[in-house]
mmCIF file of C-alpha atoms in Angstrom:
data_model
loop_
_atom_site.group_PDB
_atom_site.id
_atom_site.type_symbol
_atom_site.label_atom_id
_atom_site.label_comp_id
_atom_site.label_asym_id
_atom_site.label_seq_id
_atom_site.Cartn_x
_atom_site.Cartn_y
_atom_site.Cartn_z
ATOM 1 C CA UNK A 241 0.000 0.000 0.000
ATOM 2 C CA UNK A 242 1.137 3.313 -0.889
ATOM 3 C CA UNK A 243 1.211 6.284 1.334
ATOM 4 C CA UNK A 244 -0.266 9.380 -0.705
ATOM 5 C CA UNK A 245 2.167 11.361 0.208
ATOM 6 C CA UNK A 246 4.624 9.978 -2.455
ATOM 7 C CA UNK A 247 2.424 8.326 -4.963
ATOM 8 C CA UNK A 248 -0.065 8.966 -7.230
ATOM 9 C CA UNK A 249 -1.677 5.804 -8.190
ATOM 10 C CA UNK A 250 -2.906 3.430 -5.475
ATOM 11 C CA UNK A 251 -4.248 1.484 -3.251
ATOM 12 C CA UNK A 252 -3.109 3.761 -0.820
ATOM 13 C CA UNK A 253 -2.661 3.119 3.101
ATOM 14 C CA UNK A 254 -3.654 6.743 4.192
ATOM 15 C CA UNK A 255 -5.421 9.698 2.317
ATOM 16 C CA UNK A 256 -5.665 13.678 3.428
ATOM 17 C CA UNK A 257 -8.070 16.078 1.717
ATOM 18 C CA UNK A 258 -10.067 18.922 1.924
ATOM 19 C CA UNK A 259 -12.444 21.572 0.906
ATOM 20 C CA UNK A 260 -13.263 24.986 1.893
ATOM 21 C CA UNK A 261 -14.802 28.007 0.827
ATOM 22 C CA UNK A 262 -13.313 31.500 1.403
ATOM 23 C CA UNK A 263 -15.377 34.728 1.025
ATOM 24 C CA UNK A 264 -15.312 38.211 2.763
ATOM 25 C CA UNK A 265 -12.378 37.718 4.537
ATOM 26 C CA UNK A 266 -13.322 34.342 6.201
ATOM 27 C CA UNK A 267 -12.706 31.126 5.485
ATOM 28 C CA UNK A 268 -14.271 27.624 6.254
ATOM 29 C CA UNK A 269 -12.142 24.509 5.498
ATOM 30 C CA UNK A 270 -13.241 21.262 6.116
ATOM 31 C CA UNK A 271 -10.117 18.694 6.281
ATOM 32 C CA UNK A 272 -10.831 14.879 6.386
ATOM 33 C CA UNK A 273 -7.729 11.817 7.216
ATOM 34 C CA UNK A 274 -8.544 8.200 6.246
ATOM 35 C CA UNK A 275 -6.286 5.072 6.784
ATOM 36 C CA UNK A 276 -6.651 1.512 6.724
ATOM 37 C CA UNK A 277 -7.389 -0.781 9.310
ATOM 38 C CA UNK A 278 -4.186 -2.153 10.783
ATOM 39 C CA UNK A 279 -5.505 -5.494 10.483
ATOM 40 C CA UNK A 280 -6.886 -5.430 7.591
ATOM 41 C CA UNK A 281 -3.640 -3.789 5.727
ATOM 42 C CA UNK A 282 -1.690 -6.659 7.487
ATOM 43 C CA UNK A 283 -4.155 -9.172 5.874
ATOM 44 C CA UNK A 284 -4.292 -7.446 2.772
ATOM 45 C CA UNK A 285 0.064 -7.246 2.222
ATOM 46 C CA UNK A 286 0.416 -11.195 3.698
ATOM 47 C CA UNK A 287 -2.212 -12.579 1.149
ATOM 48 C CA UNK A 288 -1.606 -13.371 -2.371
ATOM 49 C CA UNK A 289 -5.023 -15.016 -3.070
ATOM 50 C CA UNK A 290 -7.037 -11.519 -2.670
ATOM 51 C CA UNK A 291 -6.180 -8.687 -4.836
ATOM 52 C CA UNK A 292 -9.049 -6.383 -3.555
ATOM 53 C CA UNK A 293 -7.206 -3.887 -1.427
ATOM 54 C CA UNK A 294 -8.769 -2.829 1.797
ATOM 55 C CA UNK A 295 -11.430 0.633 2.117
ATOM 56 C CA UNK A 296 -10.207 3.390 3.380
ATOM 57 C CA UNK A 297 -11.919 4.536 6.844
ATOM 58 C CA UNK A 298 -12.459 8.348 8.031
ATOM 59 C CA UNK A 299 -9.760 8.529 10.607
ATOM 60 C CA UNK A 300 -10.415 11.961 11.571
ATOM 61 C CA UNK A 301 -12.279 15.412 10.602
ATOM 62 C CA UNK A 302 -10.932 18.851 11.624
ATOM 63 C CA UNK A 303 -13.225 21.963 10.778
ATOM 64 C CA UNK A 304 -11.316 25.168 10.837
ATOM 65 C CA UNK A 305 -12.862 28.787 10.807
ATOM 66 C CA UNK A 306 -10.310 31.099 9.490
ATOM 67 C CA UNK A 307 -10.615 35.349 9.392
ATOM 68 C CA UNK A 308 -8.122 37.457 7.566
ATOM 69 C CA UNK A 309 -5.637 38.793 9.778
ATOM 70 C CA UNK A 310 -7.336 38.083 13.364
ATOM 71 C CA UNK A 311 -8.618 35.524 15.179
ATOM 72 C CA UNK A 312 -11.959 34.908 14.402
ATOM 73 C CA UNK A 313 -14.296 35.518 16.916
ATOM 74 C CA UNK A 314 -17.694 34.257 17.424
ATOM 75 C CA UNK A 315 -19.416 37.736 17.617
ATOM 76 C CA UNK A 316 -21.423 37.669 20.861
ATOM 77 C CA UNK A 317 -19.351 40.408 22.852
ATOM 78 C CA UNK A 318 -18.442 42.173 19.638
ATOM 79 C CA UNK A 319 -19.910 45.977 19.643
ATOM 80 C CA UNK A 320 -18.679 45.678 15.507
ATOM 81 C CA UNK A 321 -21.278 44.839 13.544
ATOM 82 C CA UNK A 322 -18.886 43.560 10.835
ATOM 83 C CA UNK A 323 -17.559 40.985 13.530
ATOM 84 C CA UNK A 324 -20.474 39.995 14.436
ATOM 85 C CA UNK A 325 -21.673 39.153 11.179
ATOM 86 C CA UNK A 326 -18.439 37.166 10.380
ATOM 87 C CA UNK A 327 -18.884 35.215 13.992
ATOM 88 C CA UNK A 328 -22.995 34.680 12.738
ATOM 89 C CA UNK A 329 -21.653 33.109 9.575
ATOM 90 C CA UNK A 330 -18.512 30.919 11.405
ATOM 91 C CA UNK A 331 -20.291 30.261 14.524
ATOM 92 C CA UNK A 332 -23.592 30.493 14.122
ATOM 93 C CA UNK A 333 -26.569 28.560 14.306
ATOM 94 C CA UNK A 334 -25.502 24.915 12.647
ATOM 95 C CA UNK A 335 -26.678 23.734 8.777
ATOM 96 C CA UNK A 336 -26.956 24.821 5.512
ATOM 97 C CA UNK A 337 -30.661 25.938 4.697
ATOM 98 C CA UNK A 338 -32.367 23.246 3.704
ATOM 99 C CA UNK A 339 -29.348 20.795 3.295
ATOM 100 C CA UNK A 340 -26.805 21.062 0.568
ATOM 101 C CA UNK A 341 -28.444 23.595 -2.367
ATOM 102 C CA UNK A 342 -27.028 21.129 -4.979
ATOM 103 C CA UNK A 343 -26.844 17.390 -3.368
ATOM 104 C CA UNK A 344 -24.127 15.556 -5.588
ATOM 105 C CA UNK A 345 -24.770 11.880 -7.053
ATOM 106 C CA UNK A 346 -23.085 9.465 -4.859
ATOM 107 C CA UNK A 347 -23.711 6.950 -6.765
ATOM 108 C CA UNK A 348 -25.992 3.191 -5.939
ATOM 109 C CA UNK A 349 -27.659 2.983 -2.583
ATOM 110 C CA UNK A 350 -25.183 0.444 -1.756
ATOM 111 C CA UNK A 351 -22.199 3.348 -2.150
ATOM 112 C CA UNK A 352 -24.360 6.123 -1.216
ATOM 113 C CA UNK A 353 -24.606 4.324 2.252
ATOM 114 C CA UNK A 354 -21.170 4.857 2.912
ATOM 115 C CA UNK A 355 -21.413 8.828 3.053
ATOM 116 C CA UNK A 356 -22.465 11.110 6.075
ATOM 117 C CA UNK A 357 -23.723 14.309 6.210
ATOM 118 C CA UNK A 358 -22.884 16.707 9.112
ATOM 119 C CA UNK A 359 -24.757 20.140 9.870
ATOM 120 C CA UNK A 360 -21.693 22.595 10.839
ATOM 121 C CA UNK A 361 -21.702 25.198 13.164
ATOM 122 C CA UNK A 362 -22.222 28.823 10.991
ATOM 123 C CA UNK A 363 -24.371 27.622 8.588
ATOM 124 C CA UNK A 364 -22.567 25.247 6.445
ATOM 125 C CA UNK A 365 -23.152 21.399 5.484
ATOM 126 C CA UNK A 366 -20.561 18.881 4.595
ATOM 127 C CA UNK A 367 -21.298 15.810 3.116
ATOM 128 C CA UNK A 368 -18.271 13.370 3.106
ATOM 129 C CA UNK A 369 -17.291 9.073 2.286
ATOM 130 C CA UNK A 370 -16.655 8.140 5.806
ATOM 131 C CA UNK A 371 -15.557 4.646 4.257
ATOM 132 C CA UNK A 372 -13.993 4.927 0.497
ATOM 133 C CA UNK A 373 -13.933 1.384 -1.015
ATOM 134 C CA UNK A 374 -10.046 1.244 -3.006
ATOM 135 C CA UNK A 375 -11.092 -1.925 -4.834
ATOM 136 C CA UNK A 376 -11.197 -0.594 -9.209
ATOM 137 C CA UNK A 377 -14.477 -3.286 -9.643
ATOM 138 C CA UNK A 378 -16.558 -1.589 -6.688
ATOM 139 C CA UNK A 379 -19.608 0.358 -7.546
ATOM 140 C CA UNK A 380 -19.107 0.473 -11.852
ATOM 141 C CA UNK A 381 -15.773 3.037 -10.886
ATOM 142 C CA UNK A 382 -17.965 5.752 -9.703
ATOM 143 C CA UNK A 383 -15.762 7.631 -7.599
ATOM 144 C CA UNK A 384 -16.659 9.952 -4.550
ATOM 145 C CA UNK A 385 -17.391 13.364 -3.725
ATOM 146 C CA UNK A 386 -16.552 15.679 -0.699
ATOM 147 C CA UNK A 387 -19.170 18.525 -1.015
ATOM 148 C CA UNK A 388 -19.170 21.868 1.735
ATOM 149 C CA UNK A 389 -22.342 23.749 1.546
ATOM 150 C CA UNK A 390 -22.249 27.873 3.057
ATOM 151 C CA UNK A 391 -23.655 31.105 3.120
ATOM 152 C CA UNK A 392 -20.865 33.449 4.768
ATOM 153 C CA UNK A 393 -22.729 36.838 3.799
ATOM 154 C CA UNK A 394 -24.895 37.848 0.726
ATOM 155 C CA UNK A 395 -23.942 34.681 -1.220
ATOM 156 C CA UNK A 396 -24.747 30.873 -0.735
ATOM 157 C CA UNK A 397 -21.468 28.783 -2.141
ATOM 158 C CA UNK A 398 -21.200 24.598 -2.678
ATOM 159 C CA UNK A 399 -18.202 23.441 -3.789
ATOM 160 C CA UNK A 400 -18.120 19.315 -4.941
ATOM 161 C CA UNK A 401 -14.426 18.105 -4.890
ATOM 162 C CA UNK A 402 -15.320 14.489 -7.168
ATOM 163 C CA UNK A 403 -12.334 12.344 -7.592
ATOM 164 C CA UNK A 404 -11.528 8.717 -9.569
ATOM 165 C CA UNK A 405 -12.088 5.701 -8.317
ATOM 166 C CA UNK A 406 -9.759 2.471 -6.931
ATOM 167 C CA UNK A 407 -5.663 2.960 -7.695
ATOM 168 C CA UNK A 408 -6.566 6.536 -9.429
ATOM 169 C CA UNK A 409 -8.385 7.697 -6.123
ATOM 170 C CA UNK A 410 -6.388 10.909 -6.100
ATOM 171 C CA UNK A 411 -6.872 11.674 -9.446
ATOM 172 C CA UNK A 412 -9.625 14.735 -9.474
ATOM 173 C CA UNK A 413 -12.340 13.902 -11.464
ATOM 174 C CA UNK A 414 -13.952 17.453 -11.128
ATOM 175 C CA UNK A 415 -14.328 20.574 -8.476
ATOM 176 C CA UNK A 416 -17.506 22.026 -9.534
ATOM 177 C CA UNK A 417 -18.400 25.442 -7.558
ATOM 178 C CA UNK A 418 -22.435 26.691 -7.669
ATOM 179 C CA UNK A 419 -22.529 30.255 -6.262
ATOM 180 C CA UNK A 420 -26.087 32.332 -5.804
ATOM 181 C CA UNK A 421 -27.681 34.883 -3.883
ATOM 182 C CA UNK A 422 -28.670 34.295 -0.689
ATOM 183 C CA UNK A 423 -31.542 35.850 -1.273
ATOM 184 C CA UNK A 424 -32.769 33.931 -4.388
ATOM 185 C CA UNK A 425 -31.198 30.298 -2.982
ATOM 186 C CA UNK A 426 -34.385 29.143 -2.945
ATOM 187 C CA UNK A 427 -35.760 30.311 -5.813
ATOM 188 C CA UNK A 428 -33.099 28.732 -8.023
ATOM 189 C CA UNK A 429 -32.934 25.912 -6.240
ATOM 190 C CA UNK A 430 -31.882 22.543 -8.602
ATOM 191 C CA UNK A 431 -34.250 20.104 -8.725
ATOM 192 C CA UNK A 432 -32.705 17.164 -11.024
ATOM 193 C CA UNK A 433 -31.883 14.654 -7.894
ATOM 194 C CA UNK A 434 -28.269 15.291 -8.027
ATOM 195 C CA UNK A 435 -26.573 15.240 -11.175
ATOM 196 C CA UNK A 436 -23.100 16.227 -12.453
ATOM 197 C CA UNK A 437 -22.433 19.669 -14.039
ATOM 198 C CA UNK A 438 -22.503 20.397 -17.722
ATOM 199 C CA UNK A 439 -18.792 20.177 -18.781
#
């Protein structure tokens, strides 16, 4: 197994990504660490009968809230109104309005089972693999998505970071961005059940 780090074509032992969205001078990244089982890498390197390599399993999720040149603050004791708007949209009350704006396909229900979605604090959804299958045969080669759903200030921004599948699982397949008014969000609102962009 390859550490992804130092190679580009898999199966891979341990995978970091992210996404994030920046926007009036604050930022919200979400960063996600996989790795295989111990045992299962073990069982995977000792056998020569198998050749399906072992998933890769959400080790760990860090959600960082970033301001241009200060800390940023959650706005409560803040006498700014420009700070406490930028703590409303960082800290503020948790979830995207009404879920993702454009839900991604994530494939069968059998692959689509392996994704979660999370409500973040400040507004913002994040919908993430929390188990990525490496084996090239699994699910027709789909792929998978990491999508991050927020509305810092006037505008409502999704980003969908959609990568290959199996040994090319850090080869990006797409990063589609979908930005629109906060104000007409709803209005404009896809309805086609999740489908890729027009390329």
């Amino acid at each position: 197994l390859s550490e992804s780090t130092h190679e580009v074509s898999g199966p891979f032992a341990e995978m970091r990504t992210e996404v994030g969205i920046w926007d009036a001078g604050i930022r919200m990244r979400v960063k996600f660490d996989y790795s295989v089982l111990e045992d299962e890498k073990e069982a995977y390197l000792k056998s020569e009968a198998t050749n399906v390599p072992p998933p890769l399993r959400l080790k760990s999720m860090v959600i960082c809230r970033e301001a241009l040149g200060q800390w940023p603050q959650n706005g409560k004791d803040s006498t700014n109104e420009a700070d406490m708007l930028a703590g409303e949209a960082l800290f503020g009350i948790p979830g995207a309005p009404g879920g993702l704006y454009d839900p991604p396909p994530v494939g069968s229900d059998d692959q689509a089972a392996q994704y979660m979605m999370l409500d973040l604090d400040g507004g913002a959804s994040t919908l993430f693999p929390y188990v990525i299958d490496q084996n090239p045969e699994a699910y027709s080669g789909f792929g998978w998505v990491t999508s991050l759903d927020w509305t810092p200030a006037t505008m409502r921004f999704q980003v969908d970071r959609k990568v290959q599948s199996g040994a090319n699982l850090l080869g990006l397949r797409t990063l589609e961005v979908t930005e629109v008014q906060k104000a007409d969000a709803d209005k404009y609102r896809p309805k086609d059940g999740g489908a890729d962009m027009r390329q």
